[in-house]
Tab-separated table of C-alpha atoms in Angstrom:
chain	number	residue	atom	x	y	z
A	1	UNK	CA	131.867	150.708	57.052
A	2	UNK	CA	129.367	149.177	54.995
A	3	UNK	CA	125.484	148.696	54.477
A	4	UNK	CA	124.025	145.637	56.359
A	5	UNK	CA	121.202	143.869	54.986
A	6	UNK	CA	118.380	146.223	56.441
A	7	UNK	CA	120.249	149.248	55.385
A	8	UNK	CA	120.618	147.301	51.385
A	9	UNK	CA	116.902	146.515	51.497
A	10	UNK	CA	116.038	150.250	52.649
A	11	UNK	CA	118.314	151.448	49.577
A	12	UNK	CA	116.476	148.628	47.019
A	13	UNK	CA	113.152	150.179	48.442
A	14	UNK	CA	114.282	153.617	46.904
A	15	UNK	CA	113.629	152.159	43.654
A	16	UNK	CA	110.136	151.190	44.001
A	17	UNK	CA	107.516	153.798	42.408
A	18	UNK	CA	103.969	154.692	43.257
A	19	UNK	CA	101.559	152.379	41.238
A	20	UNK	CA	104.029	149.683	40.573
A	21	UNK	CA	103.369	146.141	40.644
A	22	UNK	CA	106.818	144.155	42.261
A	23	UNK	CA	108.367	140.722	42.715
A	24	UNK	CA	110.874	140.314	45.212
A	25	UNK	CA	112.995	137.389	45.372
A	26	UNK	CA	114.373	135.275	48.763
A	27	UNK	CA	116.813	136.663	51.475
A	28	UNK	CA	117.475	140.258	51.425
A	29	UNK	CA	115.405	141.071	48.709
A	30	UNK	CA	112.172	139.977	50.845
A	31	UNK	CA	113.350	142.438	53.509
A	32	UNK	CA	112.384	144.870	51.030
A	33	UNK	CA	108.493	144.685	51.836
A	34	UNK	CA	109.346	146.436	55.314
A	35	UNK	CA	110.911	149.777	53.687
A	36	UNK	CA	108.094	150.549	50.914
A	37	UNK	CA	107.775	153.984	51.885
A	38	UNK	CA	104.571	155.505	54.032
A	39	UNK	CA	101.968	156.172	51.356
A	40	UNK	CA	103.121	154.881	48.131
A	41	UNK	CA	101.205	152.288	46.720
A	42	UNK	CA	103.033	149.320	45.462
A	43	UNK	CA	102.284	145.555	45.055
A	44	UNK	CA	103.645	142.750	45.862
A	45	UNK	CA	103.347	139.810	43.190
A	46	UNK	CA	104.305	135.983	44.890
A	47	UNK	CA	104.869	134.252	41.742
A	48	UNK	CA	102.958	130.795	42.891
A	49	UNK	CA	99.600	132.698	41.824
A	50	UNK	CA	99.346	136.122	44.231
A	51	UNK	CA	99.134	139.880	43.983
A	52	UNK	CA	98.746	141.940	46.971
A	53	UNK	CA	101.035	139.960	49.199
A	54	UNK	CA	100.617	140.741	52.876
A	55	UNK	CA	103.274	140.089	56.212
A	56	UNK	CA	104.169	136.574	57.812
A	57	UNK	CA	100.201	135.818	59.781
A	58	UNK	CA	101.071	135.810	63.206
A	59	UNK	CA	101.245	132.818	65.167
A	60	UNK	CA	98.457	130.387	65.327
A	61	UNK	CA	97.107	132.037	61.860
A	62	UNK	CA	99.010	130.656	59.349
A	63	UNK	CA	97.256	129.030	56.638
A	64	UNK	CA	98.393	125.849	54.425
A	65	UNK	CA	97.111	127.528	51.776
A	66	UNK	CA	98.672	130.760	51.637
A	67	UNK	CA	102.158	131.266	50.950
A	68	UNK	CA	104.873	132.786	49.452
A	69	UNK	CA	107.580	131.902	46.341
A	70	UNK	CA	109.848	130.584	49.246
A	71	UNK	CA	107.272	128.327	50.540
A	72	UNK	CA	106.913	130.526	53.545
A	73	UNK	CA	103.310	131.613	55.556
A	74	UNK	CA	102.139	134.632	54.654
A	75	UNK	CA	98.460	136.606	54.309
A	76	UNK	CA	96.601	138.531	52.409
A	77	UNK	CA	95.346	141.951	51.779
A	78	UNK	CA	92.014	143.283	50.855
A	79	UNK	CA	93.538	143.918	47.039
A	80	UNK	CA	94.534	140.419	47.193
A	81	UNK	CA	93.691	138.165	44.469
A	82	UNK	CA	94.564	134.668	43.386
A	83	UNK	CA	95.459	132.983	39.805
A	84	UNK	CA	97.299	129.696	38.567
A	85	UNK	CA	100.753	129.475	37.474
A	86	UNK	CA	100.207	129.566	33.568
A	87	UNK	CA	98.418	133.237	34.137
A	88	UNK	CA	100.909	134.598	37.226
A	89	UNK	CA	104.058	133.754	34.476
A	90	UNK	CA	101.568	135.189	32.191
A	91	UNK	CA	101.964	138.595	34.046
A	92	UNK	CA	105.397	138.149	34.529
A	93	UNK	CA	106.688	137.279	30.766
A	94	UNK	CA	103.938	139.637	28.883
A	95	UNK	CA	106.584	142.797	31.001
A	96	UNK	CA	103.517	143.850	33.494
A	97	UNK	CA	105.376	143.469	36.177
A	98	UNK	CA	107.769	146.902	36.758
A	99	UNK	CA	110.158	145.351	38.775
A	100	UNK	CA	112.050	142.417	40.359
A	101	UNK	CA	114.502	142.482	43.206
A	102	UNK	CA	116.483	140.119	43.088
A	103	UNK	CA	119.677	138.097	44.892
A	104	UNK	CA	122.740	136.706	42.865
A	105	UNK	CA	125.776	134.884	42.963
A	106	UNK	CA	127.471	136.791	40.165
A	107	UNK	CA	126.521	139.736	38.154
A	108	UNK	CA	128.565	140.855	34.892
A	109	UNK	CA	129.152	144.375	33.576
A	110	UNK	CA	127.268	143.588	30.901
A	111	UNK	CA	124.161	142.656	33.078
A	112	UNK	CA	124.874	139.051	32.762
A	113	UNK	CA	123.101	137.076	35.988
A	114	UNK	CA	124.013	133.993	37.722
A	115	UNK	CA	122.333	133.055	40.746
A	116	UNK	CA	120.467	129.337	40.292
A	117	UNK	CA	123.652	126.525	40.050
A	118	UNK	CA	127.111	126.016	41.543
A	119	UNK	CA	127.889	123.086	39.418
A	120	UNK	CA	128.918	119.448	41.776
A	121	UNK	CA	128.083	121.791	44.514
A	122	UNK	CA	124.237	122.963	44.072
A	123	UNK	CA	121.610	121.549	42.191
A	124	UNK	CA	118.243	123.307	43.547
A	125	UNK	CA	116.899	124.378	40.348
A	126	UNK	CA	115.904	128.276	38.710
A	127	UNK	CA	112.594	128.374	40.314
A	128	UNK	CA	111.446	131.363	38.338
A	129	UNK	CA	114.103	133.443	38.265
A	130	UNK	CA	114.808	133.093	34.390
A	131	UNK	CA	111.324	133.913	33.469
A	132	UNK	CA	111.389	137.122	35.592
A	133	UNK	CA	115.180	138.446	34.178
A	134	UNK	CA	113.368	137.765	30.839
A	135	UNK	CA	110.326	139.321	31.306
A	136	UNK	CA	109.956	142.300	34.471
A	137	UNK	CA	110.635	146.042	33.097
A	138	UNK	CA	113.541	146.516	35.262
A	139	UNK	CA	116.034	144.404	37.100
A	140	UNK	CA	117.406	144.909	40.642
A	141	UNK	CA	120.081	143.016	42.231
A	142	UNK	CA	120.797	143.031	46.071
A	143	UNK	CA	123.888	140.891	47.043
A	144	UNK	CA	127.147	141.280	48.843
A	145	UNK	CA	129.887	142.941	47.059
A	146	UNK	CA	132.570	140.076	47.869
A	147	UNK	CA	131.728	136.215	48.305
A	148	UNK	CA	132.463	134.981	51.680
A	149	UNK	CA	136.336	134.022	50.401
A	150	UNK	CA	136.724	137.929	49.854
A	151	UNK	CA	136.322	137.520	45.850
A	152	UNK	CA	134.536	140.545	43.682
A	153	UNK	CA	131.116	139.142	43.398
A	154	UNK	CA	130.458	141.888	40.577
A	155	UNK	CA	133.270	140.380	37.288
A	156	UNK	CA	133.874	141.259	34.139
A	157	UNK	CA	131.940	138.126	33.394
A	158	UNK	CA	129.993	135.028	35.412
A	159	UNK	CA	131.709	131.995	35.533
A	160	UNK	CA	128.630	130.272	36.958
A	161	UNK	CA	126.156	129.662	34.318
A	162	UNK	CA	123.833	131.903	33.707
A	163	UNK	CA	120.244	133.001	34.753
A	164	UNK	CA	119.703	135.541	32.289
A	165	UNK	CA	122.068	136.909	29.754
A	166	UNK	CA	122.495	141.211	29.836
A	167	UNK	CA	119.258	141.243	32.098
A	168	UNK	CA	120.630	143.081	34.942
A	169	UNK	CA	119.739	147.437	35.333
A	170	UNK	CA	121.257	148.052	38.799
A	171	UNK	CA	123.094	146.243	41.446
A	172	UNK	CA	122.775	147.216	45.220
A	173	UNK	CA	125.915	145.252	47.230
A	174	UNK	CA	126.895	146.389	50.496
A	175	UNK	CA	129.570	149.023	49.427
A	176	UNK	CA	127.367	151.267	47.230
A	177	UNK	CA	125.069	151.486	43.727
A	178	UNK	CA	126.001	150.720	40.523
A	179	UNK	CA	124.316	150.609	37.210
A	180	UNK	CA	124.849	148.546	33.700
A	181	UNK	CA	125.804	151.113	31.387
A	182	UNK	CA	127.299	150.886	27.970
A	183	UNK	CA	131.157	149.832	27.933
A	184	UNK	CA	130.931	148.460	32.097
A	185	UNK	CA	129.299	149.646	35.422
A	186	UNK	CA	128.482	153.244	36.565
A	187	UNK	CA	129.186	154.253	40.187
A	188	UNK	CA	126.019	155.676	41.352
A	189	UNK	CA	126.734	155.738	45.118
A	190	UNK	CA	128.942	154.687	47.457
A	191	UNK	CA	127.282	153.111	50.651
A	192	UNK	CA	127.710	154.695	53.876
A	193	UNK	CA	131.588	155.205	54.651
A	194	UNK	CA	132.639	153.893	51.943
A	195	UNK	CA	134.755	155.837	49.625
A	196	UNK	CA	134.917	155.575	45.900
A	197	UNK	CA	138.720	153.995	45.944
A	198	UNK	CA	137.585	151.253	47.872
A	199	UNK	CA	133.909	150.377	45.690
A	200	UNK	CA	136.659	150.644	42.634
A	201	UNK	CA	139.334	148.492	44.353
A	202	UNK	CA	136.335	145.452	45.434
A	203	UNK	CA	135.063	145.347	42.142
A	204	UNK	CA	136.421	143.465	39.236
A	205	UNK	CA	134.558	144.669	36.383
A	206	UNK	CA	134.835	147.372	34.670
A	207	UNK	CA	133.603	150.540	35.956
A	208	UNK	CA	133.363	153.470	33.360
B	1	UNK	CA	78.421	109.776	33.608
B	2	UNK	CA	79.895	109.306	37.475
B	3	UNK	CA	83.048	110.963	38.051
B	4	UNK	CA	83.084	110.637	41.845
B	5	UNK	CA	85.091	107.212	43.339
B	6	UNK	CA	85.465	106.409	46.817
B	7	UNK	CA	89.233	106.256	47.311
B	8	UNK	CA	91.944	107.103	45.481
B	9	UNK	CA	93.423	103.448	45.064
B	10	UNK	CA	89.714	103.309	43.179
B	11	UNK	CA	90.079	106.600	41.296
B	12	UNK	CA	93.814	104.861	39.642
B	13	UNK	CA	92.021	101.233	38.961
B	14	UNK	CA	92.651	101.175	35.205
B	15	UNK	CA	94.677	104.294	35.157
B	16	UNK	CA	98.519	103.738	35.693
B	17	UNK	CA	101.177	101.990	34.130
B	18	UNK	CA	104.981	101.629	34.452
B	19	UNK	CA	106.375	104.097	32.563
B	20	UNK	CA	104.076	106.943	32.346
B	21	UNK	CA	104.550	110.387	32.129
B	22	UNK	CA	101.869	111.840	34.987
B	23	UNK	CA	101.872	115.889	35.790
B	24	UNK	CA	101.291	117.028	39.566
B	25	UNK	CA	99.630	119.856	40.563
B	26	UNK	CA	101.215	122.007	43.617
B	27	UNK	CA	103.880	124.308	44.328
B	28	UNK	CA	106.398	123.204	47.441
B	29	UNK	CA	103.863	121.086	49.626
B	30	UNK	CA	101.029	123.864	49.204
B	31	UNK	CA	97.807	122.227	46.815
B	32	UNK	CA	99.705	119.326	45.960
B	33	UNK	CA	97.636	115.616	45.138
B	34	UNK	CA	98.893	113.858	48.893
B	35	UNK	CA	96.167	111.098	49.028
B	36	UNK	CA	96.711	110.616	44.754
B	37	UNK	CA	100.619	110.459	45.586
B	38	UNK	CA	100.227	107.902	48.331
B	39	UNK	CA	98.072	105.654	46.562
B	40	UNK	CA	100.595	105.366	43.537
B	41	UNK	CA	102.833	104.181	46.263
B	42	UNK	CA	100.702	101.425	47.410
B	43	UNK	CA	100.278	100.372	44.143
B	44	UNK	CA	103.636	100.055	43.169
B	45	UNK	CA	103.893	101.650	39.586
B	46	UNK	CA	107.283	101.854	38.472
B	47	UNK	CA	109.911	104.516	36.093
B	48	UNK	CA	107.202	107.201	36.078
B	49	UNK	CA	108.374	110.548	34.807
B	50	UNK	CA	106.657	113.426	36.633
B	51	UNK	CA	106.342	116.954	35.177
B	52	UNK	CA	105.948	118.767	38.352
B	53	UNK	CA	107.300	122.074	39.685
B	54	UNK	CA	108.906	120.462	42.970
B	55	UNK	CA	109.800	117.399	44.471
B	56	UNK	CA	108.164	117.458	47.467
B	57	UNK	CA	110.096	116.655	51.193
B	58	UNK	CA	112.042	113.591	51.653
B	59	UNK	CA	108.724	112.380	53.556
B	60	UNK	CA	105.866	113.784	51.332
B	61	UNK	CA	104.640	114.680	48.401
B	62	UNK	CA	106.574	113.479	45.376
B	63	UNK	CA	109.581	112.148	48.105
B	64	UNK	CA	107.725	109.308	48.988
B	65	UNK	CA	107.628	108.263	45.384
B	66	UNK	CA	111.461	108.737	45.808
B	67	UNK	CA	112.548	106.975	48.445
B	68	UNK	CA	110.558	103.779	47.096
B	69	UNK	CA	112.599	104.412	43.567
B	70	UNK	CA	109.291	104.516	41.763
B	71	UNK	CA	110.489	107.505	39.591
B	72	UNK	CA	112.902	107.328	36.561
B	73	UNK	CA	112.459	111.308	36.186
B	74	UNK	CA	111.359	114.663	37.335
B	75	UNK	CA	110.494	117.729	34.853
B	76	UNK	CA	110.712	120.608	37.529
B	77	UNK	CA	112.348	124.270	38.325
B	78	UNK	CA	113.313	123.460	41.613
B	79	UNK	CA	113.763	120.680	43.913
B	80	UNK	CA	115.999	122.368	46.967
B	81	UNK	CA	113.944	120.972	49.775
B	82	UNK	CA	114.238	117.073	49.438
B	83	UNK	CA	117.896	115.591	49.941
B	84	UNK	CA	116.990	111.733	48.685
B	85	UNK	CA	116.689	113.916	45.655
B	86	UNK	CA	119.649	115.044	45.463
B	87	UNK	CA	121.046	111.680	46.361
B	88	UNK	CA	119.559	110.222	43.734
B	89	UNK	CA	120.283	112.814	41.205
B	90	UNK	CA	124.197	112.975	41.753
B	91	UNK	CA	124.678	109.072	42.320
B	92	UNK	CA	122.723	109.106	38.933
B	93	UNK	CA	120.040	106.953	39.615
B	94	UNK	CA	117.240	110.008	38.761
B	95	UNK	CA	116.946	111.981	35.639
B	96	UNK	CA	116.312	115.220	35.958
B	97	UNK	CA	115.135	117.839	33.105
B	98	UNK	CA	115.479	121.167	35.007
B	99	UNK	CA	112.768	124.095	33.286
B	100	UNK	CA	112.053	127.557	34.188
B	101	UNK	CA	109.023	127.725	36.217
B	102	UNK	CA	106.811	130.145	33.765
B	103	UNK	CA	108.276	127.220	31.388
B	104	UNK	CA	106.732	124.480	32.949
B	105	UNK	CA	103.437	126.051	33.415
B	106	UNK	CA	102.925	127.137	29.987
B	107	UNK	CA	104.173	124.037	28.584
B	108	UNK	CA	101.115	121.971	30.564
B	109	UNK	CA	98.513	125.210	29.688
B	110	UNK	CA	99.676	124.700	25.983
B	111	UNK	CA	99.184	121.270	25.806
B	112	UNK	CA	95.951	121.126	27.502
B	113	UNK	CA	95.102	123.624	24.957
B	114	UNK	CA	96.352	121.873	21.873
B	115	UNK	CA	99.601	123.948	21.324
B	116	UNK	CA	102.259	121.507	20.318
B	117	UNK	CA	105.185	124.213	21.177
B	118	UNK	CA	105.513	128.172	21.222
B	119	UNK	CA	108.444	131.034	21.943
B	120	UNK	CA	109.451	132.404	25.142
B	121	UNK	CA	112.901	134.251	25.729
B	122	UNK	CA	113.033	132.777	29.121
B	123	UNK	CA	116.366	130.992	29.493
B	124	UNK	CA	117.924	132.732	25.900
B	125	UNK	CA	121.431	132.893	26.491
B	126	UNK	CA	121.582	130.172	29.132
B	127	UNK	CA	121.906	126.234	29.170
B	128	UNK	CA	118.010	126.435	29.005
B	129	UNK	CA	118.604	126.975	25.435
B	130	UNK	CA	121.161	124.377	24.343
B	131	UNK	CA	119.739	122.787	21.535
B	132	UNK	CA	116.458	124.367	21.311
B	133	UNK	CA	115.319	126.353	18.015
B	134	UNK	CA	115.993	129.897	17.983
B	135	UNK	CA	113.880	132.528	16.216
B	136	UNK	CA	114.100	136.272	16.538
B	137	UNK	CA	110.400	138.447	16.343
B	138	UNK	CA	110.323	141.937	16.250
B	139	UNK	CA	114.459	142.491	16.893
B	140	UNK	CA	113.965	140.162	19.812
B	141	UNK	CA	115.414	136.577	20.472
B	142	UNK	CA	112.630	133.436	21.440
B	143	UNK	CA	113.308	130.059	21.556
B	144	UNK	CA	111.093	126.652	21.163
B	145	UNK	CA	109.405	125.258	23.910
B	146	UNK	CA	107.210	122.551	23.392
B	147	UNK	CA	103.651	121.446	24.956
B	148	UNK	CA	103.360	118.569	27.319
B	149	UNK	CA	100.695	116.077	27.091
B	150	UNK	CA	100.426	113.796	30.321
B	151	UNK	CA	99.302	110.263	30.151
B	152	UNK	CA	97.808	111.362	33.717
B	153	UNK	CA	97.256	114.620	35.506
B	154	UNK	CA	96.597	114.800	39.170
B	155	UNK	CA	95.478	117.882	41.290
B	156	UNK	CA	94.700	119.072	44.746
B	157	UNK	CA	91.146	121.569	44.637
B	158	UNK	CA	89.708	122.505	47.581
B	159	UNK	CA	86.079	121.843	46.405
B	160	UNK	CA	84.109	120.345	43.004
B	161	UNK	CA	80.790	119.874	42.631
B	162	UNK	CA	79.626	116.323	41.223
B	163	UNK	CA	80.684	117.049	37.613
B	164	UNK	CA	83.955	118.024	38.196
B	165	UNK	CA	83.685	121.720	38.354
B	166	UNK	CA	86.957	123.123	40.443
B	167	UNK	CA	87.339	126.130	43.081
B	168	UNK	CA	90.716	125.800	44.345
B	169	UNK	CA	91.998	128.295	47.930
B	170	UNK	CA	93.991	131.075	47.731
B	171	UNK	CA	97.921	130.227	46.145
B	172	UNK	CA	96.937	126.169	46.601
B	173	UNK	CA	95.499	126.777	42.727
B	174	UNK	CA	98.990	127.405	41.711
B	175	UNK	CA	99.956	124.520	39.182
B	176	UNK	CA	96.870	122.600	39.604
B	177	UNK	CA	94.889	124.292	36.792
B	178	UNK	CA	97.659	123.820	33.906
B	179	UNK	CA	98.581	120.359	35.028
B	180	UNK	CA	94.642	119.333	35.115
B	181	UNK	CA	94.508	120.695	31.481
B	182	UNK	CA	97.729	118.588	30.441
B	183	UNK	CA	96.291	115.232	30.905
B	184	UNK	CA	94.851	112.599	28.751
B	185	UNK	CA	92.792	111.779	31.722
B	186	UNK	CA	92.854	113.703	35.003
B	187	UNK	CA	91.659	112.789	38.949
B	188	UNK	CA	91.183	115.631	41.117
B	189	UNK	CA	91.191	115.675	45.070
B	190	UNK	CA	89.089	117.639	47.163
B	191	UNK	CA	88.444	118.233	50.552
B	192	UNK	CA	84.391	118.959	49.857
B	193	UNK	CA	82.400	117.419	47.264
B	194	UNK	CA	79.459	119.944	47.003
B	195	UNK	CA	76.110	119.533	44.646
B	196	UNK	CA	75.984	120.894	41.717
B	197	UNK	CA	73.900	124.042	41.654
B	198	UNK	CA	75.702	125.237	44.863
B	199	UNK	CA	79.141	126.651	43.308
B	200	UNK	CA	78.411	129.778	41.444
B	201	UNK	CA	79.293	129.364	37.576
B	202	UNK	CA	80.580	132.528	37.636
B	203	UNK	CA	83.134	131.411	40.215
B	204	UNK	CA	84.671	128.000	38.702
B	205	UNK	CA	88.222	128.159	38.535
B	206	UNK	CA	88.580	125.078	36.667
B	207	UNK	CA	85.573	123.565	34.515
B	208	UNK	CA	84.725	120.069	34.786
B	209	UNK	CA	85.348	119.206	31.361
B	210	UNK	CA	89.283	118.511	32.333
B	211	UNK	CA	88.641	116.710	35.307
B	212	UNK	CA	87.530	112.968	34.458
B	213	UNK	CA	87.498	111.824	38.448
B	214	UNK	CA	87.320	113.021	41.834
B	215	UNK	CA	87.659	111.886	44.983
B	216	UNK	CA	86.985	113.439	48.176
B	217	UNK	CA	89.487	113.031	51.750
B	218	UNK	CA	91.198	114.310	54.461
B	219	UNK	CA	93.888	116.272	53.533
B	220	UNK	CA	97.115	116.297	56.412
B	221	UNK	CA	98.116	120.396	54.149
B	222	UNK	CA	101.220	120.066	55.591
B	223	UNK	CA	103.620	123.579	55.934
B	224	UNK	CA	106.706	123.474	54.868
B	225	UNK	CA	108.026	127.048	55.759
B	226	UNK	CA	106.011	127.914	59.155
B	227	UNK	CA	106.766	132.071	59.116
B	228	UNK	CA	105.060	133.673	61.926
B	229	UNK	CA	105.404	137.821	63.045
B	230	UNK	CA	105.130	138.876	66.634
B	231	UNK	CA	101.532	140.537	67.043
């Protein structure tokens, strides 16, 4: 037993406080939006030039000129408002943003993050993921624990290159919680049936 | 002095030449210079370098500019939707200078603004980095990123008035501010050319004074990522 991707986004949701201005990355981060808990006030920043991002429009409203980071339709809210690139990395670098949530291919004990190039393989490009590691107060990662070979996605250190370098707070996989702490990773909970042997026995780094 | 033209093969007359280095507004296919972008097809120019955050879609935006091999290189932070990219990139016949996107934007806002370079500790620690100057302030590590000055900026805006005074729509302002402040000269598209007097001052996004010519069309605002919830 294991969390699936709802049940990782619910958990990555627990670390969102009242007041705080977010930016979730693509994939299961995104699914993060649907667990914000009833009456806490957090928003959503879409690093093309939003804050106050609202749900996909439903169909036959969606608007060319409204989207998200991952190019998808989206609306607005009545906090909404709209800037240009220069002043939304603006936000992001000058560390007013609280939070990002992010995916990765690799994470490091150290807090070392790859997740923008498989080199030969993938050639997409960062987007803005290096300028939020560098900038955001505090550093989420969502991903699966093991790559789809069955290798620890969570190593002593990335051999993909990196994102950011010691950038990481907490990682969220599907086996359980764990935190970048001096020396390696911190258990901070094990997902749902899954016992602390077997979160110890999937990872490769170090776990103190 | 007119800055209004009636097409945007008129709006380039004088403008381009092989070998420029022209930044694009947009972000994915959302505010991005589509009638601009077509007419440098038509007219052919050749080895341009564009600083511009994507690549468009094998069919539009920037990818039409690709598939007729009119550009020598792309400064962007991600170009994951267009595959003749990526053709062209691994057979080696594009250059490619990957930058962070908060990178890229404050590179065109600083040299709009006259800022030849400035620190950032985006990319410290990664291949970003390579060969860049490092400096630490306050027990932290920066590194040098320098301004860009475009022979040419175009941008997408959703209205000006006759002197060039911008209002862009919701996240189609995105790059289009930065990259109109980057250019030596700079042609805006619109969808409404309004008089002046009827956009509130208070309300200009961009002021005229970096936009040199506009041009007013239809616009086909294509969506790339169509994301619809059941009501």
């Amino acid at each position: 037993m294991a969390w699936d991707r709802n049940q990782m986004a619910a958990r990555a949701a627990q670390e969102l406080q009242d007041g705080w201005y977010v930016n979730l990355g693509i994939g299961i981060p995104t699914l993060v939006s649907n667990y914000i808990p009833e009456g806490m006030d957090v928003t959503l920043q879409s690093e093309n030039g939003m804050l106050g991002m609202g749900a996909f429009p439903i169909e036959g409203e969606e608007d060319a000129d409204l989207i998200n980071a991952g190019k998808q339709t989206i609306t607005e809210l009545d906090r909404t408002s709209y800037f240009d690139s220069a002043t939304s990395f603006g936000m992001i670098r000058g560390g007013k943003i609280a939070m990002a949530i992010l995916g990765a291919m690799e994470v490091a004990e150290n807090g070392d993050l790859a997740n923008w190039m498989i080199p030969g393989k993938l050639v997409k490009g960062m987007g803005g993921a290096m300028d939020l590691v560098a900038g955001v107060g505090r550093v989420i990662v969502v991903m699966d624990h093991a790559s789809k070979s069955g290798d620890s996605k969570v190593l002593k250190e990335c051999t993909l290159p990196l994102t950011g370098k010691a950038v990481v707070d907490r990682i969220i996989t599907n086996l359980g919680v764990l935190d970048v702490v001096e020396g390696g990773l911190r258990i901070v909970e094990c997902a749902d049936g899954v016992t602390e042997e077997e979160l110890r026995a999937a990872t490769e780094a170090t776990i103190v | 002095m007119k800055k209004i033209y009636g097409s945007a093969a008129e709006a380039l007359e004088g403008v381009l030449s092989d070998g420029m280095l022209i930044a694009a507004g947009g972000f994915g296919l959302c505010g991005i210079p589509e009638l601009l972008l077509s007419a440098i097809r038509d007219a052919g120019t050749k080895n341009l370098t564009f600083a511009s955050n994507n690549a468009g879609v094998d069919d539009f935006g920037i990818g039409i500019l690709l598939q007729t091999k009119q550009v020598k290189k792309m400064i962007s932070s991600y170009v994951g939707e267009n595959k003749e990219f990526m053709r062209q990139y691994l057979g080696g016949e594009l250059e490619l200078e990957f930058n962070p996107q908060g990178t890229l934007a404050e590179r065109m806002r600083a040299g709009g603004a006259g800022i030849p370079g400035f620190y950032t500790k985006t990319g410290v620690g990664t291949v970003i980095a390579e060969g860049k100057e490092h400096k630490d302030f306050d027990g932290e590590t920066y590194i040098l990123e320098r301004g860009i000055v475009a022979d040419l900026a175009i941008v997408k805006a959703w209205k000006a008035d006759d002197t060039g005074n911008l209002v862009f729509r919701k996240t189609a302002r995105n790059f289009n501010p930065p990259a109109a402040m980057c250019g030596k000269i700079c042609i805006a598209e619109v969808e409404e050319i309004v008089p002046r007097g009827s956009l509130d001052g208070d309300a200009i996004h961009l002021p005229g004074i970096y936009v040199h010519r506009i041009i007013q069309g239809d616009h086909e605002k294509r969506i790339e990522q169509r994301t619809v919830r059941t009501a």
